[in-house]
Amino acid sequence: MNPEQSAAVVVLPDPLTRADVPRLCAELTAALAASPTATPACDVGAAVHPDLTTIEALARLTLVARRAGARLRLRGTPPELRALLNLVGLGEMAGESGEAGAPPGDDGADPPGAGAPTPASRRSATE
């Protein structure tokens, strides 16, 4: 993010409840309305014990940002949240702006052999 560009930041509380989610979305909506060129960001540093409520909040905040024509950035993603995002197929959200979004050396690509088995590998496994 350009240091001169403002950010519309919401902070996930600890603990986070489902009742917090609409308020967080309203905060982000108001911040983006007040500063339409701001980069939407979510400080998730307090989410040290994330659960599906955390995922729901991030998914809904992402929709708010997309509706404003922007991409939500995460700040301070703890390893537990990064692992949960990967587990539910939202690992790309863990890429952070201005911080190490992925573990060192992790370029986001699957390691060799991590994909679906090929017909040849299935044959060799059964022979």
CSV table of N, CA and C in Angstrom, one decimal:
chain,number,residue,atom,x,y,z
A,1,MET,N,0.8,-1.2,0.0
A,1,MET,CA,0.0,0.0,0.0
A,1,MET,C,0.9,1.2,0.0
A,2,ASN,N,0.5,2.2,-0.7
A,2,ASN,CA,1.2,3.5,-0.8
A,2,ASN,C,1.1,4.2,0.6
A,3,PRO,N,2.2,4.6,1.2
A,3,PRO,CA,2.1,5.2,2.5
A,3,PRO,C,1.3,6.4,2.6
A,4,GLU,N,1.1,7.1,1.4
A,4,GLU,CA,0.3,8.3,1.4
A,4,GLU,C,-1.2,8.0,1.3
A,5,GLN,N,-1.5,6.8,0.9
A,5,GLN,CA,-2.9,6.4,0.7
A,5,GLN,C,-3.5,6.0,2.1
A,6,SER,N,-4.7,6.5,2.4
A,6,SER,CA,-5.3,6.1,3.6
A,6,SER,C,-5.8,4.7,3.6
A,7,ALA,N,-6.1,4.2,4.8
A,7,ALA,CA,-6.6,2.9,5.0
A,7,ALA,C,-7.9,3.0,5.8
A,8,ALA,N,-8.9,2.2,5.4
A,8,ALA,CA,-10.1,2.0,6.1
A,8,ALA,C,-10.0,0.7,6.9
A,9,VAL,N,-9.7,0.8,8.2
A,9,VAL,CA,-9.3,-0.4,9.0
A,9,VAL,C,-10.4,-0.7,10.0
A,10,VAL,N,-10.8,-2.0,10.0
A,10,VAL,CA,-11.6,-2.5,11.1
A,10,VAL,C,-10.8,-3.5,11.9
A,11,VAL,N,-11.1,-3.6,13.1
A,11,VAL,CA,-10.3,-4.5,14.0
A,11,VAL,C,-11.2,-5.6,14.5
A,12,LEU,N,-10.9,-6.9,14.3
A,12,LEU,CA,-11.7,-8.0,14.8
A,12,LEU,C,-11.4,-8.1,16.3
A,13,PRO,N,-12.5,-8.0,17.1
A,13,PRO,CA,-12.3,-8.1,18.6
A,13,PRO,C,-12.0,-9.6,19.0
A,14,ASP,N,-11.6,-9.7,20.2
A,14,ASP,CA,-11.4,-11.0,20.8
A,14,ASP,C,-12.1,-11.0,22.2
A,15,PRO,N,-13.1,-11.8,22.3
A,15,PRO,CA,-13.6,-12.8,21.4
A,15,PRO,C,-14.5,-12.1,20.4
A,16,LEU,N,-14.7,-12.8,19.2
A,16,LEU,CA,-15.6,-12.3,18.2
A,16,LEU,C,-16.8,-13.2,18.2
A,17,THR,N,-18.0,-12.5,18.2
A,17,THR,CA,-19.2,-13.2,18.2
A,17,THR,C,-20.0,-12.9,16.9
A,18,ARG,N,-21.0,-13.7,16.6
A,18,ARG,CA,-21.8,-13.5,15.3
A,18,ARG,C,-22.5,-12.1,15.4
A,19,ALA,N,-22.8,-11.7,16.6
A,19,ALA,CA,-23.4,-10.4,16.8
A,19,ALA,C,-22.5,-9.2,16.4
A,20,ASP,N,-21.2,-9.4,16.4
A,20,ASP,CA,-20.2,-8.4,16.0
A,20,ASP,C,-20.1,-8.2,14.5
A,21,VAL,N,-20.5,-9.2,13.8
A,21,VAL,CA,-20.2,-9.2,12.3
A,21,VAL,C,-21.0,-8.0,11.6
A,22,PRO,N,-22.3,-7.8,11.8
A,22,PRO,CA,-23.0,-6.7,11.2
A,22,PRO,C,-22.4,-5.4,11.5
A,23,ARG,N,-22.0,-5.2,12.8
A,23,ARG,CA,-21.3,-3.9,13.2
A,23,ARG,C,-20.0,-3.7,12.5
A,24,LEU,N,-19.2,-4.7,12.4
A,24,LEU,CA,-17.9,-4.6,11.7
A,24,LEU,C,-18.2,-4.3,10.2
A,25,CYS,N,-19.2,-4.9,9.6
A,25,CYS,CA,-19.5,-4.6,8.2
A,25,CYS,C,-19.9,-3.1,8.0
A,26,ALA,N,-20.8,-2.7,9.0
A,26,ALA,CA,-21.2,-1.3,9.0
A,26,ALA,C,-20.1,-0.3,9.1
A,27,GLU,N,-19.1,-0.7,10.0
A,27,GLU,CA,-17.9,0.2,10.2
A,27,GLU,C,-17.1,0.3,8.9
A,28,LEU,N,-16.9,-0.8,8.3
A,28,LEU,CA,-16.1,-0.8,7.0
A,28,LEU,C,-16.9,0.0,5.9
A,29,THR,N,-18.2,-0.2,5.8
A,29,THR,CA,-19.0,0.5,4.9
A,29,THR,C,-18.9,2.0,5.1
A,30,ALA,N,-19.0,2.4,6.3
A,30,ALA,CA,-18.9,3.8,6.7
A,30,ALA,C,-17.6,4.4,6.4
A,31,ALA,N,-16.5,3.7,6.7
A,31,ALA,CA,-15.1,4.1,6.5
A,31,ALA,C,-14.9,4.3,5.0
A,32,LEU,N,-15.4,3.3,4.2
A,32,LEU,CA,-15.2,3.4,2.7
A,32,LEU,C,-16.0,4.5,2.1
A,33,ALA,N,-17.2,4.8,2.7
A,33,ALA,CA,-18.0,5.9,2.2
A,33,ALA,C,-17.4,7.2,2.5
A,34,ALA,N,-16.8,7.3,3.6
A,34,ALA,CA,-16.1,8.6,4.0
A,34,ALA,C,-14.8,8.8,3.2
A,35,SER,N,-14.2,7.7,2.8
A,35,SER,CA,-12.9,7.8,2.1
A,35,SER,C,-12.9,6.8,1.0
A,36,PRO,N,-13.5,7.0,-0.2
A,36,PRO,CA,-13.7,6.0,-1.2
A,36,PRO,C,-12.4,5.5,-1.8
A,37,THR,N,-11.3,6.2,-1.7
A,37,THR,CA,-10.0,5.7,-2.2
A,37,THR,C,-9.2,5.0,-1.2
A,38,ALA,N,-9.7,4.9,0.0
A,38,ALA,CA,-9.0,4.2,1.1
A,38,ALA,C,-8.9,2.7,0.8
A,39,THR,N,-7.8,2.1,1.2
A,39,THR,CA,-7.6,0.7,1.1
A,39,THR,C,-8.3,0.0,2.3
A,40,PRO,N,-9.3,-0.9,2.0
A,40,PRO,CA,-9.9,-1.6,3.2
A,40,PRO,C,-9.0,-2.6,3.8
A,41,ALA,N,-8.9,-2.6,5.1
A,41,ALA,CA,-8.0,-3.6,5.8
A,41,ALA,C,-8.7,-4.0,7.0
A,42,CYS,N,-8.3,-5.2,7.5
A,42,CYS,CA,-8.9,-5.8,8.7
A,42,CYS,C,-7.7,-6.3,9.5
A,43,ASP,N,-7.6,-5.7,10.7
A,43,ASP,CA,-6.6,-6.2,11.7
A,43,ASP,C,-7.1,-7.4,12.4
A,44,VAL,N,-6.5,-8.5,12.1
A,44,VAL,CA,-6.9,-9.8,12.7
A,44,VAL,C,-5.9,-10.4,13.7
A,45,GLY,N,-5.1,-9.5,14.2
A,45,GLY,CA,-4.1,-9.9,15.2
A,45,GLY,C,-4.6,-10.5,16.4
A,46,ALA,N,-5.8,-10.1,16.8
A,46,ALA,CA,-6.4,-10.7,18.1
A,46,ALA,C,-7.0,-12.1,17.8
A,47,ALA,N,-7.2,-12.5,16.6
A,47,ALA,CA,-7.8,-13.8,16.3
A,47,ALA,C,-6.9,-14.9,16.5
A,48,VAL,N,-6.4,-15.1,17.7
A,48,VAL,CA,-5.5,-16.2,18.0
A,48,VAL,C,-6.2,-17.6,18.2
A,49,HIS,N,-7.5,-17.6,18.4
A,49,HIS,CA,-8.3,-18.8,18.4
A,49,HIS,C,-9.4,-18.7,17.5
A,50,PRO,N,-9.1,-18.6,16.1
A,50,PRO,CA,-10.2,-18.4,15.2
A,50,PRO,C,-11.1,-19.6,15.0
A,51,ASP,N,-12.4,-19.3,14.6
A,51,ASP,CA,-13.3,-20.3,14.4
A,51,ASP,C,-14.1,-19.9,13.2
A,52,LEU,N,-15.2,-20.6,12.9
A,52,LEU,CA,-16.0,-20.3,11.7
A,52,LEU,C,-16.7,-18.9,11.8
A,53,THR,N,-16.9,-18.4,13.0
A,53,THR,CA,-17.4,-17.0,13.1
A,53,THR,C,-16.4,-16.1,12.5
A,54,THR,N,-15.1,-16.3,12.8
A,54,THR,CA,-14.0,-15.5,12.2
A,54,THR,C,-14.1,-15.6,10.7
A,55,ILE,N,-14.2,-16.8,10.2
A,55,ILE,CA,-14.3,-16.9,8.7
A,55,ILE,C,-15.5,-16.2,8.1
A,56,GLU,N,-16.6,-16.3,8.8
A,56,GLU,CA,-17.9,-15.6,8.3
A,56,GLU,C,-17.6,-14.1,8.3
A,57,ALA,N,-17.0,-13.6,9.4
A,57,ALA,CA,-16.8,-12.1,9.5
A,57,ALA,C,-15.9,-11.7,8.3
A,58,LEU,N,-14.8,-12.4,8.1
A,58,LEU,CA,-13.9,-12.1,7.0
A,58,LEU,C,-14.5,-12.2,5.6
A,59,ALA,N,-15.4,-13.2,5.4
A,59,ALA,CA,-16.1,-13.3,4.2
A,59,ALA,C,-17.0,-12.2,3.9
A,60,ARG,N,-17.7,-11.8,5.0
A,60,ARG,CA,-18.7,-10.7,4.8
A,60,ARG,C,-17.9,-9.3,4.6
A,61,LEU,N,-16.8,-9.1,5.3
A,61,LEU,CA,-16.0,-7.9,5.1
A,61,LEU,C,-15.4,-7.9,3.7
A,62,THR,N,-15.1,-9.0,3.2
A,62,THR,CA,-14.5,-9.1,1.9
A,62,THR,C,-15.6,-8.7,0.9
A,63,LEU,N,-16.9,-9.1,1.1
A,63,LEU,CA,-17.9,-8.7,0.2
A,63,LEU,C,-18.2,-7.2,0.3
A,64,VAL,N,-18.1,-6.6,1.5
A,64,VAL,CA,-18.2,-5.1,1.6
A,64,VAL,C,-17.2,-4.4,0.8
A,65,ALA,N,-15.9,-4.9,0.9
A,65,ALA,CA,-14.8,-4.3,0.2
A,65,ALA,C,-15.0,-4.4,-1.3
A,66,ARG,N,-15.4,-5.6,-1.8
A,66,ARG,CA,-15.6,-5.9,-3.2
A,66,ARG,C,-16.7,-5.0,-3.8
A,67,ARG,N,-17.8,-4.8,-3.0
A,67,ARG,CA,-18.9,-3.9,-3.4
A,67,ARG,C,-18.4,-2.5,-3.6
A,68,ALA,N,-17.3,-2.1,-2.9
A,68,ALA,CA,-16.8,-0.8,-3.0
A,68,ALA,C,-15.7,-0.7,-4.1
A,69,GLY,N,-15.5,-1.9,-4.8
A,69,GLY,CA,-14.5,-1.9,-5.8
A,69,GLY,C,-13.0,-2.1,-5.3
A,70,ALA,N,-12.9,-2.7,-4.1
A,70,ALA,CA,-11.5,-2.8,-3.6
A,70,ALA,C,-11.3,-4.3,-3.1
A,71,ARG,N,-10.1,-4.5,-2.6
A,71,ARG,CA,-9.8,-5.9,-2.1
A,71,ARG,C,-9.4,-5.7,-0.6
A,72,LEU,N,-10.0,-6.5,0.3
A,72,LEU,CA,-9.7,-6.4,1.7
A,72,LEU,C,-8.4,-7.0,1.9
A,73,ARG,N,-7.6,-6.3,2.7
A,73,ARG,CA,-6.2,-6.7,3.1
A,73,ARG,C,-6.3,-7.1,4.6
A,74,LEU,N,-5.6,-8.2,5.0
A,74,LEU,CA,-5.5,-8.6,6.4
A,74,LEU,C,-4.2,-8.1,7.0
A,75,ARG,N,-4.3,-7.7,8.2
A,75,ARG,CA,-3.1,-7.3,8.9
A,75,ARG,C,-2.9,-8.2,10.2
A,76,GLY,N,-1.7,-8.6,10.4
A,76,GLY,CA,-1.3,-9.3,11.6
A,76,GLY,C,-1.9,-10.7,11.7
A,77,THR,N,-2.0,-11.4,10.6
A,77,THR,CA,-2.7,-12.8,10.6
A,77,THR,C,-1.9,-13.8,11.4
A,78,PRO,N,-2.5,-14.3,12.5
A,78,PRO,CA,-1.8,-15.3,13.3
A,78,PRO,C,-1.8,-16.6,12.5
A,79,PRO,N,-0.8,-17.5,12.8
A,79,PRO,CA,-0.7,-18.8,12.1
A,79,PRO,C,-1.9,-19.6,12.2
A,80,GLU,N,-2.6,-19.6,13.3
A,80,GLU,CA,-3.9,-20.4,13.5
A,80,GLU,C,-4.9,-19.9,12.5
A,81,LEU,N,-5.1,-18.6,12.3
A,81,LEU,CA,-6.0,-18.1,11.3
A,81,LEU,C,-5.6,-18.4,9.9
A,82,ARG,N,-4.3,-18.3,9.6
A,82,ARG,CA,-3.8,-18.7,8.3
A,82,ARG,C,-4.1,-20.1,8.0
A,83,ALA,N,-3.9,-21.0,9.0
A,83,ALA,CA,-4.2,-22.4,8.7
A,83,ALA,C,-5.7,-22.7,8.5
A,84,LEU,N,-6.6,-22.0,9.3
A,84,LEU,CA,-8.0,-22.2,9.1
A,84,LEU,C,-8.4,-21.6,7.7
A,85,LEU,N,-7.9,-20.5,7.3
A,85,LEU,CA,-8.2,-20.0,6.0
A,85,LEU,C,-7.8,-21.0,4.9
A,86,ASN,N,-6.7,-21.6,5.0
A,86,ASN,CA,-6.2,-22.6,4.1
A,86,ASN,C,-7.2,-23.8,4.1
A,87,LEU,N,-7.6,-24.2,5.3
A,87,LEU,CA,-8.5,-25.4,5.4
A,87,LEU,C,-9.8,-25.2,4.7
A,88,VAL,N,-10.4,-24.0,4.8
A,88,VAL,CA,-11.7,-23.7,4.2
A,88,VAL,C,-11.6,-23.2,2.7
A,89,GLY,N,-10.3,-23.2,2.2
A,89,GLY,CA,-10.2,-22.8,0.8
A,89,GLY,C,-10.0,-21.3,0.6
A,90,LEU,N,-9.8,-20.5,1.6
A,90,LEU,CA,-9.6,-19.1,1.5
A,90,LEU,C,-8.2,-18.6,1.8
A,91,GLY,N,-7.3,-19.5,1.6
A,91,GLY,CA,-5.9,-19.2,1.9
A,91,GLY,C,-5.3,-17.9,1.3
A,92,GLU,N,-5.9,-17.6,0.1
A,92,GLU,CA,-5.4,-16.4,-0.6
A,92,GLU,C,-5.6,-15.1,0.2
A,93,MET,N,-6.6,-15.2,1.1
A,93,MET,CA,-6.9,-14.0,2.0
A,93,MET,C,-5.8,-13.7,2.9
A,94,ALA,N,-5.0,-14.7,3.2
A,94,ALA,CA,-3.9,-14.6,4.2
A,94,ALA,C,-2.7,-13.8,3.7
A,95,GLY,N,-2.7,-13.6,2.3
A,95,GLY,CA,-1.6,-12.8,1.8
A,95,GLY,C,-1.8,-11.3,2.3
A,96,GLU,N,-0.9,-10.8,3.0
A,96,GLU,CA,-1.0,-9.5,3.7
A,96,GLU,C,-0.2,-8.5,2.9
A,97,SER,N,-0.7,-7.3,3.0
A,97,SER,CA,-0.1,-6.1,2.4
A,97,SER,C,0.9,-5.5,3.4
A,98,GLY,N,2.1,-5.3,3.0
A,98,GLY,CA,3.1,-4.7,3.9
A,98,GLY,C,3.7,-5.5,4.9
A,99,GLU,N,3.3,-6.8,5.0
A,99,GLU,CA,3.8,-7.7,6.0
A,99,GLU,C,4.1,-9.0,5.3
A,100,ALA,N,4.7,-9.9,6.0
A,100,ALA,CA,4.9,-11.3,5.4
A,100,ALA,C,3.6,-12.0,5.4
A,101,GLY,N,3.0,-12.1,4.3
A,101,GLY,CA,1.7,-12.8,4.2
A,101,GLY,C,1.7,-14.3,4.2
A,102,ALA,N,2.8,-14.8,3.9
A,102,ALA,CA,3.0,-16.2,3.8
A,102,ALA,C,4.3,-16.6,4.5
A,103,PRO,N,4.5,-17.8,5.0
A,103,PRO,CA,5.8,-18.2,5.6
A,103,PRO,C,6.9,-18.0,4.6
A,104,PRO,N,8.1,-17.7,5.1
A,104,PRO,CA,9.2,-17.5,4.2
A,104,PRO,C,9.4,-18.6,3.2
A,105,GLY,N,9.6,-18.3,2.0
A,105,GLY,CA,9.8,-19.3,1.0
A,105,GLY,C,8.6,-19.9,0.4
A,106,ASP,N,7.4,-19.5,0.9
A,106,ASP,CA,6.1,-20.0,0.4
A,106,ASP,C,5.6,-19.0,-0.6
A,107,ASP,N,5.6,-19.5,-1.9
A,107,ASP,CA,5.1,-18.6,-3.0
A,107,ASP,C,3.7,-18.9,-3.3
A,108,GLY,N,3.0,-19.7,-2.5
A,108,GLY,CA,1.6,-20.0,-2.8
A,108,GLY,C,1.4,-21.2,-3.7
A,109,ALA,N,2.5,-21.7,-4.3
A,109,ALA,CA,2.3,-22.8,-5.2
A,109,ALA,C,2.3,-24.1,-4.4
A,110,ASP,N,1.6,-25.1,-4.9
A,110,ASP,CA,1.5,-26.4,-4.3
A,110,ASP,C,2.9,-27.1,-4.4
A,111,PRO,N,3.3,-27.8,-3.4
A,111,PRO,CA,4.6,-28.5,-3.5
A,111,PRO,C,4.5,-29.6,-4.5
A,112,PRO,N,5.6,-30.1,-5.1
A,112,PRO,CA,5.5,-31.2,-6.1
A,112,PRO,C,4.8,-32.4,-5.5
A,113,GLY,N,3.9,-32.9,-6.3
A,113,GLY,CA,3.2,-34.1,-5.9
A,113,GLY,C,2.0,-33.8,-5.0
A,114,ALA,N,1.7,-32.6,-4.8
A,114,ALA,CA,0.5,-32.2,-3.9
A,114,ALA,C,-0.8,-32.2,-4.6
A,115,GLY,N,-0.8,-32.3,-5.9
A,115,GLY,CA,-2.0,-32.2,-6.7
A,115,GLY,C,-2.7,-33.5,-6.7
A,116,ALA,N,-3.8,-33.6,-7.5
A,116,ALA,CA,-4.5,-34.8,-7.7
A,116,ALA,C,-3.7,-35.9,-8.3
A,117,PRO,N,-3.8,-37.2,-8.0
A,117,PRO,CA,-3.0,-38.2,-8.6
A,117,PRO,C,-3.3,-38.3,-10.1
A,118,THR,N,-2.3,-38.5,-10.8
A,118,THR,CA,-2.4,-38.7,-12.3
A,118,THR,C,-2.8,-40.2,-12.5
A,119,PRO,N,-3.3,-40.5,-13.7
A,119,PRO,CA,-3.6,-41.9,-14.0
A,119,PRO,C,-2.4,-42.8,-13.8
A,120,ALA,N,-1.2,-42.3,-14.2
A,120,ALA,CA,0.0,-43.1,-14.1
A,120,ALA,C,0.3,-43.4,-12.6
A,121,SER,N,0.2,-42.4,-11.8
A,121,SER,CA,0.5,-42.6,-10.4
A,121,SER,C,-0.5,-43.5,-9.7
A,122,ARG,N,-1.8,-43.5,-10.1
A,122,ARG,CA,-2.8,-44.4,-9.6
A,122,ARG,C,-2.5,-45.8,-10.0
A,123,ARG,N,-2.0,-46.0,-11.3
A,123,ARG,CA,-1.7,-47.4,-11.7
A,123,ARG,C,-0.5,-47.9,-10.9
A,124,SER,N,0.5,-47.1,-10.7
A,124,SER,CA,1.7,-47.6,-10.0
A,124,SER,C,1.4,-47.9,-8.5
A,125,ALA,N,0.4,-47.1,-8.0
A,125,ALA,CA,0.0,-47.4,-6.6
A,125,ALA,C,-0.7,-48.7,-6.4
A,126,THR,N,-1.4,-49.1,-7.4
A,126,THR,CA,-2.2,-50.3,-7.4
A,126,THR,C,-1.5,-51.5,-7.8
A,127,GLU,N,-0.3,-51.4,-8.4
A,127,GLU,CA,0.4,-52.5,-9.0
A,127,GLU,C,1.4,-53.1,-7.9
